Short mmCIF file of C-alpha atoms in Angstrom, two decimals:
data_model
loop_
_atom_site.label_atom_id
_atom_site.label_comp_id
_atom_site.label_asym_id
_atom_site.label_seq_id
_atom_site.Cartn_x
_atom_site.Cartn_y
_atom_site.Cartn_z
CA UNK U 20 165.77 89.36 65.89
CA UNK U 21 167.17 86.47 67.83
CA UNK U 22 165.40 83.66 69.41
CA UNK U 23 166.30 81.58 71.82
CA UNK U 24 164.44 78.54 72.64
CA UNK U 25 165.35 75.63 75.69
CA UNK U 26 164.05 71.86 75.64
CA UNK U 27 162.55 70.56 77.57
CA UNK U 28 160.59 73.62 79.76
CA UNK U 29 161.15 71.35 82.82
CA UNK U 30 162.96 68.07 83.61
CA UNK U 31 162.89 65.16 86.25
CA UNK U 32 165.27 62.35 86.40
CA UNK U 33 166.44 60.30 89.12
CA UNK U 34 169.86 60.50 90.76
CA UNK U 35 172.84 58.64 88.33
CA UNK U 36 171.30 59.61 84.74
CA UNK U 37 172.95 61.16 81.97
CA UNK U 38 170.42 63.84 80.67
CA UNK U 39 170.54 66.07 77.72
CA UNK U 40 169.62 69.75 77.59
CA UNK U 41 168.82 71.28 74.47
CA UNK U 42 169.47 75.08 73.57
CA UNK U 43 168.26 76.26 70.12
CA UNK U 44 168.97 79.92 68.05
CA UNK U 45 167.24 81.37 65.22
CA UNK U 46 170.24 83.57 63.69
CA UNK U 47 173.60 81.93 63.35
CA UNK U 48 175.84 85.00 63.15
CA UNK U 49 177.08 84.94 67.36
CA UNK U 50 180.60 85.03 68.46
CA UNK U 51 179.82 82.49 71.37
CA UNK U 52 177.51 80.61 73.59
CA UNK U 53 176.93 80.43 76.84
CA UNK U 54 175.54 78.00 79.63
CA UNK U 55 174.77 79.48 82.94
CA UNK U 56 173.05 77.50 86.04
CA UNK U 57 170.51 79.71 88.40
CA UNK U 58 169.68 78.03 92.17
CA UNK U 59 165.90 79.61 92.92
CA UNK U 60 166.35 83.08 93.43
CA UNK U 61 169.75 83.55 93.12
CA UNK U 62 171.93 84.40 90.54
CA UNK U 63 173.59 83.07 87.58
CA UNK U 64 176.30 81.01 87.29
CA UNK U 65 178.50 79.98 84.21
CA UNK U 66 179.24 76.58 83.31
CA UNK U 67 180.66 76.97 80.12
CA UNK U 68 181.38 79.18 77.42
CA UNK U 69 181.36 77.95 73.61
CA UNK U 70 183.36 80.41 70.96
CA UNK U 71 181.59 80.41 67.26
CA UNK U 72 184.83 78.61 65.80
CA UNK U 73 184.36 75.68 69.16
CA UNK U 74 182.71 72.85 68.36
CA UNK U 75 182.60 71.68 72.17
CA UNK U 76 183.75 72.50 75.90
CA UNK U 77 183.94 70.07 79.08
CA UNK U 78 184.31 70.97 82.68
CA UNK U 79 183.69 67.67 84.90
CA UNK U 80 181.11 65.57 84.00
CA UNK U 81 179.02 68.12 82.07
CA UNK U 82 180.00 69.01 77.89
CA UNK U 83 178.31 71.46 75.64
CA UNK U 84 178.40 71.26 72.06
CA UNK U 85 177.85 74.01 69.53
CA UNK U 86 176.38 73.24 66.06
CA UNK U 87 176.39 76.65 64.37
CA UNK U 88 175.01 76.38 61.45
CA UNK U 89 172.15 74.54 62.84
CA UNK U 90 171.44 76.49 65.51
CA UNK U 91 172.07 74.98 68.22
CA UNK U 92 173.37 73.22 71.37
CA UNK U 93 173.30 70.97 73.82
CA UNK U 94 174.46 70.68 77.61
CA UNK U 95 175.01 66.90 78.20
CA UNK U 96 175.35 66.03 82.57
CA UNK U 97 176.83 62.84 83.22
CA UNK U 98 176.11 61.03 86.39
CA UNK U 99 173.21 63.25 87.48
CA UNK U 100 173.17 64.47 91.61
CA UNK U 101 170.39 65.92 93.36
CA UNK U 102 173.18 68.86 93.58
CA UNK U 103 172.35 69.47 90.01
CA UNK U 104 168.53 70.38 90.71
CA UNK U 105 168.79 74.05 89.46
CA UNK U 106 167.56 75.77 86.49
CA UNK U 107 169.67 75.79 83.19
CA UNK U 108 169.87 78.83 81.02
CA UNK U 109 171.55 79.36 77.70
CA UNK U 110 172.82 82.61 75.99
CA UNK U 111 174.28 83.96 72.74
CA UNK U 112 176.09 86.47 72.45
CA UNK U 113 175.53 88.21 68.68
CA UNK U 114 178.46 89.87 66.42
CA UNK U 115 179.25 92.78 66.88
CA UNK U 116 178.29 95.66 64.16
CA UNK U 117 180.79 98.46 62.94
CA UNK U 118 179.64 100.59 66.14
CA UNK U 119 179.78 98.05 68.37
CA UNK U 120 176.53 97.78 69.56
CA UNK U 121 176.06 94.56 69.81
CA UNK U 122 178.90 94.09 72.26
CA UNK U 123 177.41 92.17 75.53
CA UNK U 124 173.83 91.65 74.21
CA UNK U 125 172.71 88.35 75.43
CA UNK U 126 169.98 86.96 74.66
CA UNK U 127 168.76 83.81 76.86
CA UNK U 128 166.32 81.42 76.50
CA UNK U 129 163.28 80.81 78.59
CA UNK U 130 165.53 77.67 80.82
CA UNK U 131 164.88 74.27 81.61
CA UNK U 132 164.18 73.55 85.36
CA UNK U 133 165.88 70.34 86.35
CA UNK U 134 164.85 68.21 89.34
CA UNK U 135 167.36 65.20 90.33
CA UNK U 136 165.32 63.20 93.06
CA UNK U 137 167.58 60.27 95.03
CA UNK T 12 187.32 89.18 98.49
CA UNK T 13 185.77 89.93 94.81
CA UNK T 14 182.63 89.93 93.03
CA UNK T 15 179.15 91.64 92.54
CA UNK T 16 176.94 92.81 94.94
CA UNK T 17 172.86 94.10 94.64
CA UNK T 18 171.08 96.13 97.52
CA UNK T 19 168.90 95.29 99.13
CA UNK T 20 167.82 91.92 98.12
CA UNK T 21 164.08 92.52 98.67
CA UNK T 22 162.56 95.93 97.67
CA UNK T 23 159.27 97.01 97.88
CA UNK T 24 157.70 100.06 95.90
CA UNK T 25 154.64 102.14 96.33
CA UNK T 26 153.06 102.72 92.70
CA UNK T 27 154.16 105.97 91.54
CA UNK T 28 157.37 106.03 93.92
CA UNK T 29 160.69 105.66 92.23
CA UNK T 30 163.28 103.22 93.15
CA UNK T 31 167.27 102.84 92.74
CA UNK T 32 168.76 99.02 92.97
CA UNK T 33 172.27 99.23 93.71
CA UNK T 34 175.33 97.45 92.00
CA UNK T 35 178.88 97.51 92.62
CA UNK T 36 181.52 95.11 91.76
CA UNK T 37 185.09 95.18 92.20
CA UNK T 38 186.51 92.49 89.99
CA UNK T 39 187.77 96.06 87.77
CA UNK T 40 185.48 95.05 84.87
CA UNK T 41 184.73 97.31 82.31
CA UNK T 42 181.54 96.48 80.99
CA UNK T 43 178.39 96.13 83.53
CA UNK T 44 175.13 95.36 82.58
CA UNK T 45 171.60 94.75 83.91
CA UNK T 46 168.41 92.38 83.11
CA UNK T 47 165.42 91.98 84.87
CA UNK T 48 163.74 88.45 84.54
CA UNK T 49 160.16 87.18 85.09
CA UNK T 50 159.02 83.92 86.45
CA UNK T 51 159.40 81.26 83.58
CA UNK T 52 161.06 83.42 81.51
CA UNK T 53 165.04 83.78 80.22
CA UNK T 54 166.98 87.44 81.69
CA UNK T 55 165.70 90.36 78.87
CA UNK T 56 168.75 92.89 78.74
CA UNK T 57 167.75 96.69 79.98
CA UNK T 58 170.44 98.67 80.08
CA UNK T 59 174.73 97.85 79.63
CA UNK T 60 177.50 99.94 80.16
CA UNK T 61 181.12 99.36 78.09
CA UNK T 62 182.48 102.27 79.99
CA UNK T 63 182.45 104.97 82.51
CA UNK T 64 180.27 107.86 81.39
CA UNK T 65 178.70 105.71 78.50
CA UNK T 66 175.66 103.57 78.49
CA UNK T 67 173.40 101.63 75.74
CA UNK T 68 169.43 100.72 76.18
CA UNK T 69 168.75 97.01 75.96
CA UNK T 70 165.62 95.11 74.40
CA UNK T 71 163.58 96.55 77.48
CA UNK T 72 164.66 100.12 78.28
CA UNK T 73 161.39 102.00 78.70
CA UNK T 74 161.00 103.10 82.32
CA UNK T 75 163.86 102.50 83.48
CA UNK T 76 167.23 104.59 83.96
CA UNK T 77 171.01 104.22 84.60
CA UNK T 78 174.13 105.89 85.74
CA UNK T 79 177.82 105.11 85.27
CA UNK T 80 179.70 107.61 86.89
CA UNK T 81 182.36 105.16 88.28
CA UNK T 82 183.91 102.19 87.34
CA UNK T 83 182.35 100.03 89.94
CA UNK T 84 179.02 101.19 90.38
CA UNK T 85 175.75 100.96 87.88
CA UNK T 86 172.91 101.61 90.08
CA UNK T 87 169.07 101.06 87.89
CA UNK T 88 166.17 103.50 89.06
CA UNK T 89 162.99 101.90 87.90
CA UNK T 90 160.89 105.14 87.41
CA UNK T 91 156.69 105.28 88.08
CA UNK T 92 157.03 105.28 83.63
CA UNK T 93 157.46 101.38 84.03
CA UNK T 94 153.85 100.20 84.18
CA UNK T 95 154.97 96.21 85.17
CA UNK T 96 158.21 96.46 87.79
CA UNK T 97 157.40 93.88 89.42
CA UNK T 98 160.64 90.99 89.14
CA UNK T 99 163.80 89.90 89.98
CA UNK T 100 166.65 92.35 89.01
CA UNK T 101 170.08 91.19 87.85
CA UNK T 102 173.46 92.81 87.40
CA UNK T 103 176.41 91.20 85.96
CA UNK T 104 179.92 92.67 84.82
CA UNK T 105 182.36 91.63 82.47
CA UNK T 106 186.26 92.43 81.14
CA UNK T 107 185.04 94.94 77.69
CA UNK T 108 185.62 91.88 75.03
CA UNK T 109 183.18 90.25 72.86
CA UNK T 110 184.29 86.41 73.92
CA UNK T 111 184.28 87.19 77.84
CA UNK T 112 181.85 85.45 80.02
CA UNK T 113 179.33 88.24 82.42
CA UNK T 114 179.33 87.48 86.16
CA UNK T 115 176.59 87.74 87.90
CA UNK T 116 175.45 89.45 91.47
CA UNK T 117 172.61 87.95 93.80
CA UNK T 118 169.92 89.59 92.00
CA UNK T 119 167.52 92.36 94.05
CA UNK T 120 163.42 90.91 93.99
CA UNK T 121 161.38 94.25 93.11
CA UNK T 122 157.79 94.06 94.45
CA UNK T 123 155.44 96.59 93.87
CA UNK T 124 152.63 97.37 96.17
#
């Protein structure tokens, strides 16, 4: 069964620091990989999406990377705002079997809750 | 103007009483799914829907059930079965491919009295 597990549970930096969020998987067989950003008690949004055969994506001053074999990923943020204070979940989406399944089973880990204080 | 919505956003239940969270989206996705998530914890996957008239149980099915009688709407009835309801309710849609990204609604906060 897959496992998803974030590092650090929570995180607080002050405003201009480049921070590193780590995502890790148990079972290596997914077709991609997902990071998603949740205000409190609202819903998700997505950052950026990694394909298996990806080694990295970039939109603005954040960049995931995608070691597969490994097991997992990071979401780097460059140049931290107090606009970033939200919490960061990650999600893998597994292969799918011969009856398709599998098709659109996330499965997301636990988040990291990240604080940016001016 | 397109995207997901959830009603009502806060819902309160009776113990025993059954309840039905609304979702409708009209981005003309194909696949609709949704999750319920705890305090602290990642979204766990209840129920998802590829198609109209077809639907799948998740990881955490048991006390729950779903509908998908058109393409836009997958409304969740959390029966008096579920023995924990309490959380925050999620729905999310997506074009019927493995590589495309789910889009979420606002979420609906369950609360049982």
């Amino acid at each position: 069964k897959q496992e998803v597990t974030q590092i650090p549970a929570a995180l607080s930096v002050p405003e201009g620091e480049n921070l590193v969020l780590n995502c890790s998987f148990t079972d290596s067989a997914i077709y991609n990989l997902q990071w998603f950003r949740q205000d409190p008690g609202k819903g998700l949004t997505s950052l950026l999406l990694i394909q298996s055969s990806q080694r990295e994506q970039t939109s603005g001053r954040l960049n995931a990377s995608l070691d597969k074999s490994s097991g997992r990923s990071t979401l780097y943020i460059a140049a931290s705002q107090p606009g970033d204070s939200a919490t960061y979940l990650c999600a893998v989406r597994p292969l799918g079997d011969a009856g398709g399944t599998s098709y659109g089973k996330l499965t997301f880990g636990q988040g990291t809750i990240l604080t940016v204080h001016p | 103007d397109g995207g997901i919505t959830q009603s009502p956003k806060y819902l309160f239940r009776k113990e025993g009483q059954n309840v039905t969270l609304s979702c409708e989206q009209n981005l003309n996705h194909d696949a609709m799914y949704w999750y319920r998530q705890d305090p602290g914890q990642g979204l766990r996957l209840i129920y998802y829907s590829q198609i109209v008239n077809d639907f799948q149980k998740g990881d955490i099915a048991e006390g729950y059930s779903v509908s998908r009688e058109k393409k836009e709407s997958f409304p969740l009835t959390v029966t008096s079965a579920q023995k924990n309801p309490t959380a925050f309710y999620l729905c999310a849609s997506s074009w019927s491919g493995e590589t495309d990204t789910q889009y979420f609604g606002p979420g609906t906060r369950l609360t049982v009295l």
